[in-house]
Amino acid sequence: TAYDLLLVEKEGTLVCLNAHLANDLFAVWLKKGKLLPFNNYRAFYREKAIGQSRIDFFLEFPQYESLVEIKSVNLVDQGLALFPDAPTARGSKHLEELISFKDNGHQAAVVFIIMRDDAQKLSPHYKMDPLFGSTIRKAVETGVQVIAYKCKVTEQGMKFNGEVPIIL
């Protein structure tokens, strides 16, 4: 179509629906040093081919390399952000790639960017996609970092609004 849907307002909260912006936000926040677990990187590259997947970010640190997969979240129910909002075989496949990369002695992380500011915590949406839920538990057990950040969304733009806890 000729247009993109960027924002909706739900019960007084602006929600960004453009999932592609999550990767751009991560890159901006990374450059500004807002993401403490990822500070001190030497270089980063987007869309790194790993195995049979393209992982969103490849970061080089002085002592190691890290893969980071970004997930855009816009579903929140009573303060709980839920991912995914639809079944995602691709999402589970990316987690398996992160697990494999971690098993080979590297670092790996999945970062959820909540595209609204009314979330107090994040959880896998087990009812929507049990496979993703079990795969993210496996990823955590393997040592893959799982982090969630939320955005302050206004009609003028989106800003970093801190980390939220994750409930598995």
mmCIF file of C-alpha atoms in Angstrom:
data_model
loop_
_atom_site.group_PDB
_atom_site.id
_atom_site.type_symbol
_atom_site.label_atom_id
_atom_site.label_comp_id
_atom_site.label_asym_id
_atom_site.label_seq_id
_atom_site.Cartn_x
_atom_site.Cartn_y
_atom_site.Cartn_z
ATOM 1 C CA THR A 1 0.000 0.000 0.000
ATOM 2 C CA ALA A 2 0.980 3.630 -0.267
ATOM 3 C CA TYR A 3 0.929 4.160 3.515
ATOM 4 C CA ASP A 4 2.394 2.700 6.702
ATOM 5 C CA LEU A 5 0.545 2.494 10.011
ATOM 6 C CA LEU A 6 2.915 3.839 12.643
ATOM 7 C CA LEU A 7 0.887 4.661 15.750
ATOM 8 C CA VAL A 8 -2.405 3.807 17.348
ATOM 9 C CA GLU A 9 -3.878 5.081 20.569
ATOM 10 C CA LYS A 10 -5.324 2.488 22.922
ATOM 11 C CA GLU A 11 -6.960 3.671 26.111
ATOM 12 C CA GLY A 12 -4.842 6.836 26.162
ATOM 13 C CA THR A 13 -1.542 5.069 25.390
ATOM 14 C CA LEU A 14 0.276 5.594 22.108
ATOM 15 C CA VAL A 15 1.520 2.315 20.646
ATOM 16 C CA CYS A 16 4.033 2.074 17.796
ATOM 17 C CA LEU A 17 3.086 -0.708 15.378
ATOM 18 C CA ASN A 18 6.090 -0.405 13.062
ATOM 19 C CA ALA A 19 8.217 -3.402 14.102
ATOM 20 C CA HIS A 20 11.147 -2.315 11.912
ATOM 21 C CA LEU A 21 11.743 0.714 14.133
ATOM 22 C CA ALA A 22 12.818 -1.531 17.029
ATOM 23 C CA ASN A 23 16.106 -2.336 15.261
ATOM 24 C CA ASP A 24 16.724 1.328 14.533
ATOM 25 C CA LEU A 25 16.014 2.229 18.164
ATOM 26 C CA PHE A 26 18.441 -0.436 19.372
ATOM 27 C CA ALA A 27 21.163 0.972 17.091
ATOM 28 C CA VAL A 28 20.577 4.545 18.299
ATOM 29 C CA TRP A 29 20.489 3.538 21.972
ATOM 30 C CA LEU A 30 23.600 1.402 21.474
ATOM 31 C CA LYS A 31 25.501 4.362 20.005
ATOM 32 C CA LYS A 32 24.335 6.624 22.855
ATOM 33 C CA GLY A 33 25.508 4.148 25.506
ATOM 34 C CA LYS A 34 22.041 3.622 27.007
ATOM 35 C CA LEU A 35 22.260 -0.187 26.931
ATOM 36 C CA LEU A 36 24.662 -1.063 29.754
ATOM 37 C CA PRO A 37 25.101 -4.754 28.900
ATOM 38 C CA PHE A 38 26.274 -3.723 25.434
ATOM 39 C CA ASN A 39 28.579 -0.823 26.286
ATOM 40 C CA ASN A 40 32.254 -1.086 25.356
ATOM 41 C CA TYR A 41 31.606 -2.649 21.945
ATOM 42 C CA ARG A 42 34.197 -1.900 19.261
ATOM 43 C CA ALA A 43 31.918 -2.270 16.254
ATOM 44 C CA PHE A 44 28.504 -3.565 15.310
ATOM 45 C CA TYR A 45 26.988 -4.868 12.112
ATOM 46 C CA ARG A 46 23.361 -5.285 11.181
ATOM 47 C CA GLU A 47 21.707 -8.313 9.579
ATOM 48 C CA LYS A 48 24.488 -10.856 10.138
ATOM 49 C CA ALA A 49 24.006 -14.212 8.379
ATOM 50 C CA ILE A 50 24.428 -17.013 10.910
ATOM 51 C CA GLY A 51 23.506 -20.592 10.050
ATOM 52 C CA GLN A 52 20.206 -20.472 8.182
ATOM 53 C CA SER A 53 19.149 -17.103 9.670
ATOM 54 C CA ARG A 54 19.873 -13.427 9.580
ATOM 55 C CA ILE A 55 20.424 -12.168 13.118
ATOM 56 C CA ASP A 56 19.732 -8.485 13.710
ATOM 57 C CA PHE A 57 23.068 -7.419 15.233
ATOM 58 C CA PHE A 58 26.612 -8.749 15.451
ATOM 59 C CA LEU A 59 28.703 -6.909 18.053
ATOM 60 C CA GLU A 60 32.473 -7.061 18.440
ATOM 61 C CA PHE A 61 33.847 -6.515 21.934
ATOM 62 C CA PRO A 62 37.526 -6.495 22.933
ATOM 63 C CA GLN A 63 37.357 -10.044 24.361
ATOM 64 C CA TYR A 64 34.409 -11.670 22.558
ATOM 65 C CA GLU A 65 31.704 -11.470 19.899
ATOM 66 C CA SER A 66 27.974 -11.324 20.504
ATOM 67 C CA LEU A 67 24.819 -11.847 18.478
ATOM 68 C CA VAL A 68 21.731 -9.830 19.388
ATOM 69 C CA GLU A 69 18.246 -10.549 18.085
ATOM 70 C CA ILE A 70 15.674 -7.761 18.474
ATOM 71 C CA LYS A 71 11.973 -8.425 19.041
ATOM 72 C CA SER A 72 9.387 -5.657 18.752
ATOM 73 C CA VAL A 73 6.582 -5.872 21.311
ATOM 74 C CA ASN A 74 3.315 -3.950 21.201
ATOM 75 C CA LEU A 75 0.884 -6.207 23.109
ATOM 76 C CA VAL A 76 0.403 -5.255 26.777
ATOM 77 C CA ASP A 77 -2.276 -6.666 29.065
ATOM 78 C CA GLN A 78 -2.650 -5.044 32.499
ATOM 79 C CA GLY A 79 0.968 -3.906 32.556
ATOM 80 C CA LEU A 80 2.365 -7.213 31.250
ATOM 81 C CA ALA A 81 4.009 -7.041 27.825
ATOM 82 C CA LEU A 82 3.552 -10.296 25.909
ATOM 83 C CA PHE A 83 5.564 -11.657 22.977
ATOM 84 C CA PRO A 84 4.691 -12.908 20.450
ATOM 85 C CA ASP A 85 1.253 -11.623 19.506
ATOM 86 C CA ALA A 86 1.026 -14.322 16.799
ATOM 87 C CA PRO A 87 2.811 -17.672 16.366
ATOM 88 C CA THR A 88 6.393 -17.170 15.161
ATOM 89 C CA ALA A 89 8.334 -20.171 13.923
ATOM 90 C CA ARG A 90 10.945 -17.704 12.664
ATOM 91 C CA GLY A 91 11.340 -16.278 16.180
ATOM 92 C CA SER A 92 11.994 -19.743 17.622
ATOM 93 C CA LYS A 93 14.457 -20.476 14.810
ATOM 94 C CA HIS A 94 16.390 -17.311 15.649
ATOM 95 C CA LEU A 95 16.529 -18.328 19.314
ATOM 96 C CA GLU A 96 17.964 -21.714 18.288
ATOM 97 C CA GLU A 97 20.676 -19.896 16.299
ATOM 98 C CA LEU A 98 21.523 -17.802 19.377
ATOM 99 C CA ILE A 99 21.704 -20.970 21.503
ATOM 100 C CA SER A 100 24.060 -22.584 18.992
ATOM 101 C CA PHE A 101 26.253 -19.462 18.853
ATOM 102 C CA LYS A 102 26.402 -19.395 22.677
ATOM 103 C CA ASP A 103 27.207 -23.122 22.771
ATOM 104 C CA ASN A 104 30.200 -22.386 20.512
ATOM 105 C CA GLY A 105 31.754 -20.109 23.129
ATOM 106 C CA HIS A 106 30.345 -16.730 22.122
ATOM 107 C CA GLN A 107 27.835 -14.386 23.717
ATOM 108 C CA ALA A 108 24.232 -14.002 22.594
ATOM 109 C CA ALA A 109 21.198 -11.974 23.601
ATOM 110 C CA VAL A 110 17.589 -11.420 22.667
ATOM 111 C CA VAL A 111 16.337 -7.891 23.317
ATOM 112 C CA PHE A 112 12.643 -7.118 23.483
ATOM 113 C CA ILE A 113 11.783 -3.519 22.702
ATOM 114 C CA ILE A 114 8.340 -2.666 24.023
ATOM 115 C CA MET A 115 6.925 -0.055 21.681
ATOM 116 C CA ARG A 116 4.804 1.666 24.349
ATOM 117 C CA ASP A 117 5.366 2.914 27.883
ATOM 118 C CA ASP A 118 2.647 1.234 29.958
ATOM 119 C CA ALA A 119 4.430 -2.104 30.456
ATOM 120 C CA GLN A 120 5.781 -2.944 33.905
ATOM 121 C CA LYS A 121 7.236 -6.358 32.960
ATOM 122 C CA LEU A 122 7.480 -8.762 30.018
ATOM 123 C CA SER A 123 6.674 -12.442 29.588
ATOM 124 C CA PRO A 124 6.632 -14.897 26.709
ATOM 125 C CA HIS A 125 3.057 -15.302 25.439
ATOM 126 C CA TYR A 126 2.845 -19.027 26.149
ATOM 127 C CA LYS A 127 -0.805 -19.317 25.077
ATOM 128 C CA MET A 128 -0.102 -17.748 21.693
ATOM 129 C CA ASP A 129 3.105 -19.659 20.928
ATOM 130 C CA PRO A 130 4.136 -22.466 23.316
ATOM 131 C CA LEU A 131 7.170 -23.325 21.140
ATOM 132 C CA PHE A 132 8.583 -19.817 21.435
ATOM 133 C CA GLY A 133 7.983 -19.931 25.194
ATOM 134 C CA SER A 134 9.818 -23.212 25.651
ATOM 135 C CA THR A 135 12.625 -22.133 23.318
ATOM 136 C CA ILE A 136 13.251 -18.911 25.215
ATOM 137 C CA ARG A 137 13.427 -20.889 28.470
ATOM 138 C CA LYS A 138 16.007 -23.143 26.801
ATOM 139 C CA ALA A 139 17.920 -20.066 25.643
ATOM 140 C CA VAL A 140 18.048 -18.669 29.183
ATOM 141 C CA GLU A 141 19.228 -22.036 30.545
ATOM 142 C CA THR A 142 22.011 -21.997 27.934
ATOM 143 C CA GLY A 143 23.144 -18.536 29.036
ATOM 144 C CA VAL A 144 21.594 -16.375 26.330
ATOM 145 C CA GLN A 145 20.846 -12.958 27.822
ATOM 146 C CA VAL A 146 17.201 -11.886 27.708
ATOM 147 C CA ILE A 147 16.537 -8.186 28.223
ATOM 148 C CA ALA A 148 13.473 -5.963 27.777
ATOM 149 C CA TYR A 149 13.417 -2.190 27.290
ATOM 150 C CA LYS A 150 10.431 0.062 26.814
ATOM 151 C CA CYS A 151 9.871 3.243 24.864
ATOM 152 C CA LYS A 152 8.184 6.508 25.663
ATOM 153 C CA VAL A 153 6.041 7.070 22.567
ATOM 154 C CA THR A 154 4.776 10.519 21.604
ATOM 155 C CA GLU A 155 3.584 12.003 18.342
ATOM 156 C CA GLN A 156 6.983 13.700 18.108
ATOM 157 C CA GLY A 157 9.056 10.530 18.471
ATOM 158 C CA MET A 158 10.200 7.640 20.623
ATOM 159 C CA LYS A 159 12.638 7.730 23.536
ATOM 160 C CA PHE A 160 14.397 5.183 25.714
ATOM 161 C CA ASN A 161 12.308 4.608 28.855
ATOM 162 C CA GLY A 162 14.312 2.036 30.791
ATOM 163 C CA GLU A 163 14.511 -1.699 31.362
ATOM 164 C CA VAL A 164 11.637 -3.841 32.573
ATOM 165 C CA PRO A 165 11.892 -7.197 34.364
ATOM 166 C CA ILE A 166 11.230 -10.444 32.510
ATOM 167 C CA ILE A 167 9.048 -13.162 33.934
ATOM 168 C CA LEU A 168 9.587 -16.617 32.441
#
